[in-house]
Short mmCIF file of C-alpha atoms in Angstrom, two decimals:
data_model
loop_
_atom_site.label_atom_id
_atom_site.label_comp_id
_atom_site.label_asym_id
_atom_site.label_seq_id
_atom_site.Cartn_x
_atom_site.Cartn_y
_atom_site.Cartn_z
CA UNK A 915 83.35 195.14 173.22
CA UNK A 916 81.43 194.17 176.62
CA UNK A 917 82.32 195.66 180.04
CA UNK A 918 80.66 195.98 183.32
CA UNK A 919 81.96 199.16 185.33
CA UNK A 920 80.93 199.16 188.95
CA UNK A 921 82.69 202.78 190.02
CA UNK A 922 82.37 202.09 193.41
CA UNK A 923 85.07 199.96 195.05
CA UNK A 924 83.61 200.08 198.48
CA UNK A 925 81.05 201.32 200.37
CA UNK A 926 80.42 201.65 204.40
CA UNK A 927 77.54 202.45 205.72
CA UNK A 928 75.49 201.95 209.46
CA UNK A 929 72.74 199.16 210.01
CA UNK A 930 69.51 199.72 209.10
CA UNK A 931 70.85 202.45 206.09
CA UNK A 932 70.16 201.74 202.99
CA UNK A 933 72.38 201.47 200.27
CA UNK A 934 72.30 201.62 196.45
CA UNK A 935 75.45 199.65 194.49
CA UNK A 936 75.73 201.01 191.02
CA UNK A 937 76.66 198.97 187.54
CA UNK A 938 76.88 200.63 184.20
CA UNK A 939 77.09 198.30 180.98
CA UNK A 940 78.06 198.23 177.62
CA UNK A 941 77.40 195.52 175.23
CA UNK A 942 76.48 196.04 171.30
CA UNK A 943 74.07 192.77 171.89
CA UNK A 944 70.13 193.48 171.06
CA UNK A 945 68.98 191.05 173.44
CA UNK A 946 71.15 190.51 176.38
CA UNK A 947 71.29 189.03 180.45
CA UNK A 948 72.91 190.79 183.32
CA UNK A 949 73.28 189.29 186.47
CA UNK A 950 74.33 190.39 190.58
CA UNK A 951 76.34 187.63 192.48
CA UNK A 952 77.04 187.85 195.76
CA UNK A 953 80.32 187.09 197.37
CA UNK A 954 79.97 186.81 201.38
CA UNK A 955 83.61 187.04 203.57
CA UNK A 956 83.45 183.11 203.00
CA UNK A 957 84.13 183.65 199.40
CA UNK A 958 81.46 181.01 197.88
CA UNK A 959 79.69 183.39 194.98
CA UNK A 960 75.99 183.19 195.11
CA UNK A 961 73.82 184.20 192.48
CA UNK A 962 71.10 186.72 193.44
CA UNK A 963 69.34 188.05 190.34
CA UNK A 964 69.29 187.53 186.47
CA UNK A 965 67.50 190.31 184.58
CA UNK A 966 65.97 189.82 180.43
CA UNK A 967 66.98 193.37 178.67
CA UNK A 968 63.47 193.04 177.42
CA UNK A 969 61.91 193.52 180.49
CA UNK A 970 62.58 196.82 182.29
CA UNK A 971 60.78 196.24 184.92
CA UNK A 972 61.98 196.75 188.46
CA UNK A 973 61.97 193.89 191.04
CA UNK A 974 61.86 193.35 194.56
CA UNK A 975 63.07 190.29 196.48
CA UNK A 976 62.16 191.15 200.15
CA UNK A 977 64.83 193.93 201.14
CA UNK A 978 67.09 194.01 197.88
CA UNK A 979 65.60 195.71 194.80
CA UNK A 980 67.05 196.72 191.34
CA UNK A 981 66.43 198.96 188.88
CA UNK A 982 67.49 198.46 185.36
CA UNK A 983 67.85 201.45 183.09
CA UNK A 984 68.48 200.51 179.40
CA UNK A 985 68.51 203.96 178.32
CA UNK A 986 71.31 204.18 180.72
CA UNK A 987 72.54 200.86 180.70
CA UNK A 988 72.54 200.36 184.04
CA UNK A 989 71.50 198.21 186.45
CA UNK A 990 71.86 199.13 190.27
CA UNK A 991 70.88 197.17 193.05
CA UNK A 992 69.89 198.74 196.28
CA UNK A 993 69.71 196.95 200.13
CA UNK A 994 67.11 198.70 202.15
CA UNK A 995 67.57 198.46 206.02
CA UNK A 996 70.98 196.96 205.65
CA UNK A 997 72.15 194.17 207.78
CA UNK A 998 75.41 193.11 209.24
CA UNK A 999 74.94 189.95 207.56
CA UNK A 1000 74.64 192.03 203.91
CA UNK A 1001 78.22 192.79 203.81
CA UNK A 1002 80.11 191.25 200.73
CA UNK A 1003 81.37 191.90 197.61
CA UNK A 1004 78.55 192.62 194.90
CA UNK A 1005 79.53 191.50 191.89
CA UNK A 1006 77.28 192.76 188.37
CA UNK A 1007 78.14 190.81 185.31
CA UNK A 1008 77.08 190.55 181.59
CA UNK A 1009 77.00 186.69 180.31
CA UNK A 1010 80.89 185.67 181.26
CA UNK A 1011 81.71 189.60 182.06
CA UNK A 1012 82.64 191.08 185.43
CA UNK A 1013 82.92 194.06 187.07
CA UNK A 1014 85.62 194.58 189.74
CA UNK A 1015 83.05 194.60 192.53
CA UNK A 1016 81.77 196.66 195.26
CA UNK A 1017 82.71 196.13 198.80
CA UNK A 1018 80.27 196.52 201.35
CA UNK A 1019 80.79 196.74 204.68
CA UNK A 1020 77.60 197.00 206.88
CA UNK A 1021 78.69 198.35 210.49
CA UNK A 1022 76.58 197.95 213.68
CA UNK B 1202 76.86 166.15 198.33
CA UNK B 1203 74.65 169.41 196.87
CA UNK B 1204 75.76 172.64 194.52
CA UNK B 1205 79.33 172.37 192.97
CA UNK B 1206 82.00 171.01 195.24
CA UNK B 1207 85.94 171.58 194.89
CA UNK B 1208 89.01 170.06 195.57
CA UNK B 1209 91.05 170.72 197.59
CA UNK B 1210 90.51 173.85 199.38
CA UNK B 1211 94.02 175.00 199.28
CA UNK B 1212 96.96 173.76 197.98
CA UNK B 1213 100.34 174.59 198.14
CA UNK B 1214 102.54 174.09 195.21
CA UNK B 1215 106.00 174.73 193.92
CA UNK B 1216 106.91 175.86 190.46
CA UNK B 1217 107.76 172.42 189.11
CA UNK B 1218 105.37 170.49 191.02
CA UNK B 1219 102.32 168.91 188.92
CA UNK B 1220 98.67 168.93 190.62
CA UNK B 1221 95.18 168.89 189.48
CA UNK B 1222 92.21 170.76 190.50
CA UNK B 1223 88.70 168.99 190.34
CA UNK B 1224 85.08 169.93 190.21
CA UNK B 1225 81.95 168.26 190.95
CA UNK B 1226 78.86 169.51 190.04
CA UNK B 1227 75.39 167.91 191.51
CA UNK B 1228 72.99 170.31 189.95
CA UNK B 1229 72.15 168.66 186.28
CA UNK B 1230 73.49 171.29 184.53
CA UNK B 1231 74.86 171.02 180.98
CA UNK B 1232 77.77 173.45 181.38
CA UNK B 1233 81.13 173.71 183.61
CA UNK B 1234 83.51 177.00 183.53
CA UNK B 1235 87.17 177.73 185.31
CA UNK B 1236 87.78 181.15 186.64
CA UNK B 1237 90.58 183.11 188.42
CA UNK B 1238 90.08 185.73 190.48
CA UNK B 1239 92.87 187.85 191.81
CA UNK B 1240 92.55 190.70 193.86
CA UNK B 1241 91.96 194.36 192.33
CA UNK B 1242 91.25 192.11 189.08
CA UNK B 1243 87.56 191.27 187.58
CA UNK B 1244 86.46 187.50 187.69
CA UNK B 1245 88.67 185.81 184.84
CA UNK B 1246 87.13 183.39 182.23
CA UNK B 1247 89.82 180.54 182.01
CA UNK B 1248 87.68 177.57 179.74
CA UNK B 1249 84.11 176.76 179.08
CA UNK B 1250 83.18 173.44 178.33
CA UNK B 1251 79.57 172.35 177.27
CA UNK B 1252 78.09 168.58 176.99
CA UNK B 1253 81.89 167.95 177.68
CA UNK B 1254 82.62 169.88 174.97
CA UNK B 1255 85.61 173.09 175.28
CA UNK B 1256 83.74 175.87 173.50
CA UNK B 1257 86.14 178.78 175.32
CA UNK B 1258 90.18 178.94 175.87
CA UNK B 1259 90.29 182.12 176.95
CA UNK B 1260 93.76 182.47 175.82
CA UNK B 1261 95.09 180.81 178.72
CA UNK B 1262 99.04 179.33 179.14
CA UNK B 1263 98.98 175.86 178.55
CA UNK B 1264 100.70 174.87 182.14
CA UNK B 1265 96.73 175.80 182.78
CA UNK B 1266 95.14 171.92 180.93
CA UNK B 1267 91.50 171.46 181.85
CA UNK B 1268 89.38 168.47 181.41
CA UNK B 1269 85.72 167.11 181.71
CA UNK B 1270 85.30 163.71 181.60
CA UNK B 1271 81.59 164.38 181.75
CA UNK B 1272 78.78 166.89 182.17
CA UNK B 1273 79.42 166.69 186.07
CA UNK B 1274 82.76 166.87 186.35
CA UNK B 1275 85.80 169.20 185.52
CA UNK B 1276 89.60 169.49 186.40
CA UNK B 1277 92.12 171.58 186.26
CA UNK B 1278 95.46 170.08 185.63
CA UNK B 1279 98.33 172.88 186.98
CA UNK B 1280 102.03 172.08 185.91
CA UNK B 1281 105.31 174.67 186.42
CA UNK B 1282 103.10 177.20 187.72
CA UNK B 1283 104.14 180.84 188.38
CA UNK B 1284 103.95 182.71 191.51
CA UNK B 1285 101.45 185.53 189.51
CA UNK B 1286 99.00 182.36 188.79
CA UNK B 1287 98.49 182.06 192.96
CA UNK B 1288 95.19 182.66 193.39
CA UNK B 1289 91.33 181.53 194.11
CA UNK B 1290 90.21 179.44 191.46
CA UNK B 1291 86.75 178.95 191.27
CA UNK B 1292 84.39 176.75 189.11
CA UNK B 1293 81.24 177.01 187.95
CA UNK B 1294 78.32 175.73 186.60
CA UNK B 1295 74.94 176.80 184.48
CA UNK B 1296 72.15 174.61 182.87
CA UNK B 1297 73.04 176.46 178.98
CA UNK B 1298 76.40 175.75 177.31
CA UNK B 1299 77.37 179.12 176.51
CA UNK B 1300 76.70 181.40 179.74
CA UNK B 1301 74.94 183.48 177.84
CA UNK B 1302 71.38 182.57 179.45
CA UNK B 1303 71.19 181.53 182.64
CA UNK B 1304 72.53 182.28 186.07
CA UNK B 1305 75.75 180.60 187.38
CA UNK B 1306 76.38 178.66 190.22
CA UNK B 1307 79.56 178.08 192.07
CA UNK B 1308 81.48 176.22 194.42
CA UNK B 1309 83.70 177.45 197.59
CA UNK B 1310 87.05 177.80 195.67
CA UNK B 1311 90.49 176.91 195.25
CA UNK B 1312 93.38 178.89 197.00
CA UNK B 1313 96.13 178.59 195.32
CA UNK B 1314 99.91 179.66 196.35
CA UNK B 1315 102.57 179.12 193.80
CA UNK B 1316 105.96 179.36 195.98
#
């Protein structure tokens, strides 16, 4: 069976901290996606990253970064210097498979 | 028009009433997907259709009837709907047929309240 656990259900922090959302997977595929969506207080998901299981290599997109683990099966996502603007639910997500979220509130 | 569009926004509907969802998608892509999400729930997979074709029924009631005309467009025909099926409905699209590849992209939602 496939599931995507995100443990934490929400997370506050200050401006300017940064912040690491976790995701732990399980999927009996060889070759596989995952994905982070983003889902802002006006509740349109946008898509932020997809990620090949063949490539293990972290990325970087300005101040979000993510670092996939197969040995772990995860794949967490971390906000440096967070932003007012950053808070949303983070959503992880195997092809068509969702975790519950993470709720991030970003305080001034 | 740009992304996937919905209609309407909200809606209001009793349990007998009949009303229909619809989706718009301006992106090219070659797949459309339904999903509920309720609160404290994970995102639910409702139907897939690719090239117009259903290739997931993800054991949904059948007062739930979708249907795509063509690669652009999807509906979501609702009829003596319970008050647990109130929620945001939310389509989707992606350029492969089975989700399995490529990134989704969605539009703003339906809210939904069955009274």
């Amino acid at each position: 069976a496939q599931k995507v656990t995100q443990a934490q259900t929400e997370i506050s922090v200050v401006e300017k901290e940064d912040v690491t959302l976790d995701c732990v997977y399980e999927t009996r595929d060889t070759t596989y996606y995952l994905f982070w969506y983003k889902q802002p207080p006006s509740g349109e998901l946008v898509f932020l990253i997809r990620r090949n299981s063949f490539d293990e290599q972290n990325e970087i997109s300005g101040r979000y970064s993510w670092n996939f683990q197969k040995s772990t099966s995860s794949f967490n996502f971390t906000i440096t210097a967070s932003q007012v603007v950053d808070s949303a639910v983070y959503f992880c997500a195997l092809p068509l498979i969702w975790g519950l979220g993470t709720s991030l509130a970003v305080n001034p | 028009e740009t992304g996937v569009t919905q209609t309407p926004r909200h809606l209001v509907m009793g349990m007998t009433n009949k009303k229909s969802l619809k989706c718009e998608q301006h992106l090219g892509h070659n797949a459309m997907y339904w999903y509920k999400q309720s609160a404290k729930k994970p995102l639910e997979l409702m139907f897939v259709y690719n090239f117009k074709e259903q290739t997931e029924n993800n054991s949904v009631p059948s007062r739930f009837s979708p249907e795509c005309p063509n690669s652009s467009h999807l509906f979501l025909h609702l009829h003596t709907l319970q008050p647990e099926d109130s929620a945001l409905y939310l389509c989707a699209s992606s350029q492969d047929g089975g989700g399995s590849t490529y990134e989704q992209y969605f539009g703003p939602g339906t809210r939904l309240t069955v009274t």
